Coordinates of C-alpha atoms in Angstrom, one line a residue:
Chain A
M282 CA -10.6 38.0 25.6
R283 CA -10.6 36.9 22.2
I284 CA -12.1 33.3 21.9
Q285 CA -12.1 31.8 18.1
V286 CA -13.3 28.3 16.9
S287 CA -13.1 27.2 13.5
R288 CA -14.6 23.9 12.9
T289 CA -13.5 21.6 9.5
G290 CA -14.5 18.5 8.3
G291 CA -17.3 16.6 9.5
F292 CA -19.1 14.2 7.1
A293 CA -20.5 17.0 5.2
G294 CA -16.8 19.0 4.8
I295 CA -18.4 22.5 5.7
E296 CA -16.4 24.8 7.5
R297 CA -18.0 26.6 10.6
R298 CA -16.5 29.7 12.2
A299 CA -17.5 32.1 14.7
E300 CA -15.7 34.1 17.7
V301 CA -16.5 35.7 21.1
D302 CA -15.2 38.8 22.6
T303 CA -15.5 38.9 26.2
T304 CA -14.5 42.4 26.7
G305 CA -17.6 44.1 29.0
R306 CA -19.3 41.1 29.5
P307 CA -20.7 40.4 32.8
D308 CA -20.0 36.3 32.4
A309 CA -16.2 37.2 31.4
P310 CA -14.6 35.2 34.4
E311 CA -16.5 32.1 33.3
W312 CA -15.9 32.4 29.7
H313 CA -11.9 32.7 30.6
A314 CA -11.7 30.0 33.0
L315 CA -13.3 27.7 30.4
A316 CA -11.0 29.3 27.5
E317 CA -8.1 28.9 29.8
Q318 CA -8.7 24.9 30.6
A319 CA -9.8 24.2 26.8
V320 CA -6.4 25.8 25.6
T321 CA -4.6 23.9 28.2
A322 CA -6.0 20.6 26.9
G323 CA -5.5 21.3 23.6
R324 CA -2.3 19.9 20.8
G325 CA 0.3 22.6 19.5
A326 CA -0.4 20.7 15.8
P327 CA -3.6 19.3 14.1
S328 CA -4.1 15.4 14.4
A329 CA -6.2 13.2 11.6
G330 CA -8.7 12.7 14.0
V331 CA -11.2 9.5 12.7
P332 CA -12.5 9.3 9.5
D333 CA -15.7 12.4 9.4
G334 CA -15.1 13.5 12.8
F335 CA -15.0 17.3 13.5
S336 CA -11.6 18.8 13.6
Y337 CA -11.1 22.1 16.0
E338 CA -8.9 25.4 16.0
I339 CA -9.3 27.2 19.0
T340 CA -7.7 30.6 19.1
V341 CA -7.9 32.8 22.5
D342 CA -5.9 35.5 22.2
G343 CA -3.8 35.0 19.5
R344 CA -2.1 31.7 20.9
T345 CA -4.0 28.3 18.7
V346 CA -4.4 25.4 19.8
Y347 CA -5.8 22.4 18.1
A348 CA -8.7 19.4 19.1
A349 CA -10.4 16.8 17.0
D350 CA -14.1 14.5 18.0
P351 CA -14.8 12.5 19.4
R352 CA -11.4 13.1 22.0
L353 CA -12.2 16.4 23.5
T354 CA -12.3 17.3 27.2
P355 CA -15.7 18.3 28.4
E356 CA -14.4 21.9 29.1
Q357 CA -13.5 22.2 24.8
R358 CA -16.8 20.8 24.2
E359 CA -18.4 23.4 26.2
L360 CA -16.4 26.5 24.6
I361 CA -16.7 24.9 20.8
S362 CA -20.4 24.4 21.4
R363 CA -20.7 28.0 22.9
V364 CA -18.7 30.0 20.8
L365 CA -20.7 28.4 17.7
K366 CA -23.7 29.0 19.6
E367 CA -23.6 32.3 20.7
G368 CA -19.9 33.9 18.8
A369 CA -20.5 35.9 15.7
Chain B
M37 CA 6.8 -20.4 15.1
T38 CA 7.2 -19.5 19.1
T39 CA 5.8 -21.3 21.3
H40 CA 5.1 -20.3 25.1
G41 CA 5.2 -23.3 27.2
G42 CA 1.4 -24.6 27.1
F43 CA -0.1 -21.2 27.1
E44 CA -0.3 -18.0 26.5
P45 CA 1.8 -15.2 28.9
V46 CA -0.4 -12.7 28.6
F47 CA -3.1 -14.6 30.8
C48 CA -1.0 -14.3 34.1
T49 CA -1.9 -11.5 36.7
V50 CA 0.4 -8.9 37.2
V51 CA -0.9 -8.4 41.3
P52 CA 0.3 -11.3 42.9
P53 CA -2.4 -14.0 44.6
H54 CA -1.8 -13.0 47.9
V55 CA -2.3 -9.3 47.5
L56 CA -5.9 -10.1 45.7
D57 CA -7.0 -12.9 48.4
R58 CA -6.8 -9.9 50.6
L59 CA -8.7 -7.3 48.6
A60 CA -11.4 -10.1 47.5
R61 CA -11.7 -9.9 52.1
N62 CA -12.1 -6.2 52.0
D63 CA -15.7 -5.1 53.1
D64 CA -15.5 -2.6 50.5
P65 CA -17.4 -3.9 47.6
A66 CA -15.3 -1.3 45.3
L67 CA -12.5 -3.2 46.1
S68 CA -13.2 -6.9 46.7
G69 CA -16.0 -7.3 43.8
P70 CA -12.6 -7.0 41.0
A71 CA -10.5 -8.9 43.0
R72 CA -13.4 -11.2 43.6
R73 CA -13.6 -11.5 39.6
T74 CA -9.8 -12.0 39.0
I75 CA -9.4 -14.8 41.4
L76 CA -12.8 -16.6 39.9
R77 CA -11.2 -15.7 36.1
D78 CA -7.9 -17.1 36.9
S79 CA -9.4 -20.4 38.6
E80 CA -11.4 -21.0 35.1
L81 CA -8.3 -20.1 33.2
R82 CA -6.2 -22.6 34.8
A83 CA -9.1 -25.4 34.5
L84 CA -9.4 -23.9 30.7
R85 CA -5.3 -24.9 30.4
Q86 CA -6.0 -28.0 32.3
V87 CA -8.4 -29.3 30.1
N88 CA -6.8 -28.0 27.0
T89 CA -3.0 -29.6 27.8
E90 CA -5.3 -32.7 28.6
Y91 CA -6.8 -33.1 24.9
G92 CA -4.2 -31.2 23.1
L93 CA -5.9 -28.4 22.2
L94 CA -3.6 -26.0 22.6
A95 CA -2.3 -26.0 19.1
A96 CA -4.3 -23.3 17.5
P97 CA -8.3 -23.4 18.1
A98 CA -9.7 -24.5 14.8
A99 CA -10.5 -21.7 12.3
K100 CA -14.3 -20.9 13.0
A101 CA -16.0 -19.9 9.4
P102 CA -17.9 -16.9 9.7
S103 CA -21.4 -16.8 9.9
D104 CA -23.8 -15.6 6.9
Q105 CA -25.4 -13.3 9.3
P106 CA -24.6 -9.9 11.0
L107 CA -24.5 -9.2 14.7
R108 CA -25.6 -6.1 14.9
T109 CA -26.2 -3.9 18.2
I110 CA -27.4 -0.2 18.3
Y111 CA -26.5 1.6 21.7
D112 CA -28.4 4.9 22.7
A113 CA -25.9 7.7 23.9
E114 CA -29.0 9.7 25.0
H115 CA -27.9 12.9 24.4
G116 CA -24.5 12.7 26.1
T117 CA -21.1 12.0 24.5
S118 CA -20.1 8.7 26.5
L119 CA -19.5 5.9 23.9
P120 CA -21.1 3.1 23.4
G121 CA -24.0 4.3 26.0
T122 CA -26.8 2.0 26.7
E123 CA -27.7 -0.9 24.6
V124 CA -31.5 -0.5 23.0
R125 CA -30.8 -3.4 20.3
A126 CA -29.5 -6.4 20.0
E127 CA -29.3 -9.2 16.7
G128 CA -32.9 -11.0 16.2
Q129 CA -34.8 -8.4 18.4
D130 CA -37.8 -6.9 17.0
P131 CA -38.1 -3.4 16.3
G132 CA -38.9 -0.3 18.9
R133 CA -40.4 2.5 19.1
D134 CA -37.6 4.3 17.9
A135 CA -37.3 5.0 14.2
T136 CA -34.0 6.1 14.3
V137 CA -32.8 2.9 16.5
N138 CA -34.4 0.9 13.6
R139 CA -33.0 3.5 11.0
A140 CA -29.7 2.0 12.1
Y141 CA -30.4 -1.5 12.7
S142 CA -31.8 -1.8 9.3
G143 CA -28.9 0.2 7.5
L144 CA -26.4 -2.1 9.5
G145 CA -27.7 -5.1 7.7
A146 CA -28.2 -3.5 4.0
T147 CA -24.2 -2.6 4.2
F148 CA -23.3 -6.3 5.6
D149 CA -25.9 -7.5 3.0
L150 CA -24.1 -5.8 0.4
Y151 CA -20.6 -6.5 1.2
L152 CA -21.7 -10.5 1.5
K153 CA -23.8 -11.0 -1.5
G154 CA -22.1 -8.5 -3.6
Y155 CA -18.1 -9.6 -2.9
R156 CA -18.5 -12.5 -0.3
R157 CA -17.1 -10.2 2.4
H158 CA -18.0 -11.3 6.0
S159 CA -18.5 -7.9 7.5
I160 CA -16.3 -5.2 7.7
D161 CA -13.4 -7.2 8.7
G162 CA -14.3 -10.1 6.6
D163 CA -14.4 -12.3 9.8
G164 CA -17.5 -11.5 10.9
L165 CA -16.5 -8.3 13.2
A166 CA -19.9 -7.0 15.3
L167 CA -21.3 -4.2 13.6
D168 CA -22.1 -1.6 16.6
A169 CA -23.3 2.0 16.4
T170 CA -24.2 4.7 18.9
V171 CA -27.2 6.9 18.0
H172 CA -28.3 10.2 19.6
Y173 CA -25.1 11.6 20.2
D174 CA -24.3 14.6 21.7
E175 CA -27.3 17.0 21.7
G176 CA -28.1 18.6 18.1
Y177 CA -25.5 17.1 16.8
N178 CA -24.6 18.0 13.1
N179 CA -22.6 14.6 12.3
A180 CA -21.8 11.0 12.1
F181 CA -18.4 9.5 11.8
W182 CA -16.5 6.2 12.9
N183 CA -14.3 6.2 15.4
G184 CA -11.9 3.0 14.5
E185 CA -14.4 0.8 16.2
Q186 CA -17.9 1.8 15.9
M187 CA -20.5 3.9 14.1
V188 CA -21.6 6.9 15.5
F189 CA -25.0 9.3 14.2
G190 CA -26.0 12.4 15.8
D191 CA -29.6 13.9 15.5
G192 CA -29.0 16.8 13.4
D193 CA -29.7 20.8 14.4
G194 CA -32.8 20.7 12.8
E195 CA -31.9 23.3 11.4
I196 CA -29.1 22.6 8.9
F197 CA -29.3 19.1 9.2
V198 CA -31.4 16.4 10.3
D199 CA -31.6 12.5 11.3
F200 CA -28.1 11.3 10.1
T201 CA -29.9 7.7 10.0
N202 CA -32.3 9.1 7.3
S203 CA -29.9 8.7 4.8
I204 CA -28.7 4.8 4.0
D205 CA -25.6 5.8 2.2
V206 CA -24.2 8.0 5.1
I207 CA -24.6 4.4 7.1
G208 CA -22.6 2.5 4.7
H209 CA -20.6 5.5 4.3
E210 CA -19.4 5.3 8.1
L211 CA -19.3 1.8 7.7
T212 CA -17.2 1.7 4.6
H213 CA -14.4 3.7 6.6
G214 CA -14.1 0.5 8.6
V215 CA -13.9 -1.4 5.2
T216 CA -10.9 0.8 4.4
Q217 CA -9.3 1.0 7.9
Y218 CA -9.1 -3.0 7.7
T219 CA -7.8 -3.0 4.1
A220 CA -6.0 -0.7 2.4
N221 CA -5.7 1.8 5.3
L222 CA -5.3 4.7 3.1
T223 CA -3.8 8.0 5.0
Y224 CA -7.1 10.3 6.1
N225 CA -5.4 13.1 4.5
G226 CA -4.7 14.6 1.5
Q227 CA -4.7 12.3 -1.9
P228 CA -5.1 9.1 0.2
G229 CA -7.4 11.0 2.6
A230 CA -9.9 11.6 -0.6
L231 CA -9.7 8.3 -1.8
N232 CA -10.6 6.8 1.5
E233 CA -13.5 9.4 1.6
S234 CA -14.4 8.3 -1.9
M235 CA -14.1 4.8 -1.3
S236 CA -17.5 5.4 1.5
D237 CA -19.1 7.2 -0.9
V238 CA -19.1 4.6 -3.6
F239 CA -19.9 1.5 -1.2
G240 CA -21.9 3.9 0.7
S241 CA -24.2 4.8 -2.8
L242 CA -24.0 1.3 -4.2
I243 CA -25.3 0.2 -0.4
K244 CA -28.5 2.2 -1.4
Q245 CA -29.0 1.0 -4.8
Y246 CA -28.3 -2.7 -3.9
S247 CA -30.9 -2.1 -1.5
L248 CA -33.2 -0.3 -3.5
G249 CA -32.4 -2.5 -6.2
Q250 CA -31.5 0.3 -8.7
T251 CA -29.9 -0.1 -11.8
A252 CA -26.4 2.7 -12.3
A253 CA -29.2 4.3 -15.1
E254 CA -31.6 4.4 -11.6
A255 CA -29.7 5.4 -9.4
D256 CA -29.6 9.6 -7.7
W257 CA -25.8 9.0 -6.9
L258 CA -26.4 11.5 -4.5
I259 CA -24.6 11.0 -0.6
G260 CA -26.9 12.3 2.0
A261 CA -29.7 13.0 0.3
G262 CA -32.7 13.5 2.9
L263 CA -30.2 15.1 5.5
L264 CA -30.2 18.7 4.9
A265 CA -33.1 20.5 6.8
P266 CA -35.7 21.8 4.4
A267 CA -35.0 25.3 5.0
V268 CA -31.6 24.3 3.4
T269 CA -31.8 24.9 -0.3
G270 CA -29.9 21.7 -1.7
T271 CA -30.8 18.3 -2.3
A272 CA -27.9 16.4 -0.6
L273 CA -24.1 16.9 0.5
R274 CA -22.1 15.5 -2.2
S275 CA -23.2 14.3 -5.9
M276 CA -21.1 11.8 -7.5
K277 CA -23.0 12.9 -11.1
A278 CA -22.3 16.4 -11.0
P279 CA -19.9 17.3 -8.4
G280 CA -20.2 20.4 -6.8
T281 CA -24.1 20.9 -7.5
A282 CA -25.3 19.4 -4.5
Y283 CA -25.9 22.3 -2.7
D284 CA -25.9 26.2 -2.7
D285 CA -27.5 28.2 0.6
D286 CA -27.2 31.3 2.0
V287 CA -25.6 29.4 5.4
L288 CA -23.7 26.7 4.3
G289 CA -22.2 28.0 0.7
K290 CA -22.3 26.1 -2.1
D291 CA -20.9 22.4 -2.5
P292 CA -16.8 22.8 -2.9
Q293 CA -16.8 19.1 -4.8
P294 CA -14.4 19.3 -8.0
A295 CA -15.3 17.2 -10.5
T296 CA -12.1 16.9 -12.5
M297 CA -8.5 17.7 -11.9
D298 CA -8.3 21.0 -13.4
E299 CA -10.5 22.2 -10.3
Y300 CA -8.2 20.4 -7.9
V301 CA -8.5 22.2 -4.6
R302 CA -5.2 22.7 -2.5
T303 CA -6.3 23.4 1.2
G304 CA -5.1 22.4 4.5
R305 CA -8.3 22.2 6.0
D306 CA -10.5 19.5 6.6
N307 CA -7.6 17.3 6.5
G308 CA -6.1 18.7 3.4
G309 CA -9.6 18.8 1.5
V310 CA -10.6 14.7 1.9
H311 CA -14.3 16.1 1.6
I312 CA -13.9 18.2 -1.2
N313 CA -11.5 16.4 -3.8
S314 CA -13.1 13.0 -3.4
G315 CA -15.5 14.6 -5.6
I316 CA -12.6 13.4 -8.7
P317 CA -12.8 9.5 -7.6
N318 CA -16.3 10.0 -7.2
H319 CA -17.1 11.0 -10.5
A320 CA -15.0 8.7 -11.8
F321 CA -16.5 5.9 -11.0
Y322 CA -20.0 7.4 -11.8
L323 CA -18.9 7.7 -15.3
A324 CA -17.5 4.0 -15.2
A325 CA -20.5 2.7 -14.1
T326 CA -23.0 4.6 -15.8
A327 CA -21.1 3.8 -19.0
L328 CA -21.4 0.1 -18.2
G329 CA -25.1 0.2 -17.3
G330 CA -26.8 -2.8 -15.3
Y331 CA -26.1 -2.5 -11.3
A332 CA -23.2 -0.7 -10.7
W333 CA -22.0 -2.9 -7.6
E334 CA -21.6 -6.0 -10.4
K335 CA -19.1 -4.8 -12.5
A336 CA -17.3 -1.1 -11.6
G337 CA -18.2 -1.9 -7.9
Q338 CA -16.0 -5.2 -8.3
I339 CA -13.1 -3.5 -10.0
W340 CA -12.8 -0.7 -7.4
Y341 CA -13.8 -3.2 -4.2
D342 CA -11.1 -5.5 -5.9
V343 CA -8.2 -2.5 -5.7
L344 CA -9.8 -1.6 -2.2
T345 CA -8.6 -5.4 -0.8
G346 CA -6.8 -6.5 -3.1
G347 CA -3.3 -5.8 -1.0
E348 CA -1.7 -3.4 -3.5
L349 CA -3.0 -0.1 -2.9
G350 CA -0.6 1.5 -0.7
E351 CA -1.5 3.4 2.5
R352 CA -0.3 6.8 0.8
A353 CA -1.8 6.3 -2.4
F354 CA -2.7 9.2 -4.8
F355 CA -5.6 8.9 -7.3
T356 CA -3.1 7.8 -10.4
D357 CA -2.0 5.0 -8.0
F358 CA -5.8 4.0 -7.7
A359 CA -6.8 4.4 -10.9
K360 CA -3.5 2.3 -12.4
L361 CA -5.0 -0.1 -10.3
T362 CA -8.3 -0.3 -11.3
V363 CA -7.1 -0.4 -14.7
K364 CA -5.2 -3.6 -14.1
A365 CA -8.2 -4.8 -11.7
A366 CA -10.6 -4.4 -14.8
R367 CA -8.0 -6.7 -17.2
E368 CA -7.7 -9.5 -14.6
R369 CA -11.1 -9.5 -13.5
F370 CA -13.0 -8.9 -16.8
G371 CA -10.1 -9.2 -19.9
S372 CA -8.0 -7.1 -21.8
G373 CA -10.9 -6.8 -24.6
G374 CA -13.8 -6.1 -23.0
E375 CA -15.7 -3.3 -22.4
E376 CA -14.9 -2.8 -18.6
L377 CA -11.3 -2.0 -19.1
Q378 CA -12.3 0.9 -22.0
A379 CA -15.0 2.0 -19.3
V380 CA -12.6 2.5 -16.4
E381 CA -9.7 4.1 -19.1
K382 CA -12.2 6.6 -20.4
A383 CA -13.3 7.7 -16.7
W384 CA -10.1 8.4 -15.7
E385 CA -9.1 10.0 -18.5
Q386 CA -12.4 12.4 -18.3
V387 CA -11.5 13.7 -14.9
G388 CA -7.9 14.1 -15.4
V389 CA -5.9 11.3 -13.8
R390 CA -3.0 9.8 -15.4
I391 CA -3.3 6.4 -15.9
L392 CA 0.1 5.7 -18.0

């Protein structure tokens, strides 16, 4: 499973993107569960969000959903944070 | 005018009294507590209605003038994401040990001060709205935002950003999003969104200048100076004086802000580039303010404030709509033959925004 996260906006307006390929990873099932929950709770189109809030695009195996601060589910927050931290 | 026969129907309880009564007797405090409070509140309201009726006080409560003092509350999210978090400093309390809390508190005060003393505006809604801010939001959170009701500040990750309360203009920036929300309510997308961002940068910078007593010539015209971690190559996040030059770093990339319409960036990202194209109106403000000299909040700031709060600026205004209104405001406030009008016209011409 390929999980891509892109973060735009924010006070600085600086973009960040990263991706994780779970193939062969021992913790793949954990990633898959998290990604599925995050995508299920995502929106089909970007929303304006709050001023200076981060906007996120989460793409899992080609399917893209949108989310924005501060209204993230705990699973979305964790997935975004892990991908941006551990992904390349 | 509509009358409600004595009192507002919104006070009426939806749960029938007999159900409330049974709940209030329940052994489980989770059930009995709220029910008891509802009964108590209802009886208080009934007593109040009676007093109001007897003394004829129901016709609109006397309008109370908003206070000249801010009403600040700082909360600590303790690295979580629940808002607002735990209250750590209320209005009038002495500074505590947490420098972040103290900076947020004084930044809110500085913002309140400029709006009150510079423009006779009482807080962000013009009616004494309480100012709430949450610090230590999330872990290593590289951002600050306005959620429609309050400010939220992250600590930064220490690698790219440090504590977002470090820059007073960031605090002023976030609160100005509140002022915009209560006034022109510029849509946070595309050109109106970039204008919304620019309002926050303009007044954020003016709040810093006002608190430091700086003239337009003395000001640094930077947004977020002191926010970048030591390893980052850059001086700030944005420069109103020279958009596009605030940073140029291996990790962050280069400051993407344009200074003129020739370099306008068309993008779907960042709500249509709201933090990018804001460089154009930002630079126009800088040009007008420095041409006029003296304290920037007195003339250029007054003109921009008149447009933001004057009621003529539409929610979906483009740069040119805003620019035309600043020309009108300059004329109305300072006269047709004044240097103010000239400086404003010239500033927009220099950044390539049409005012005709």
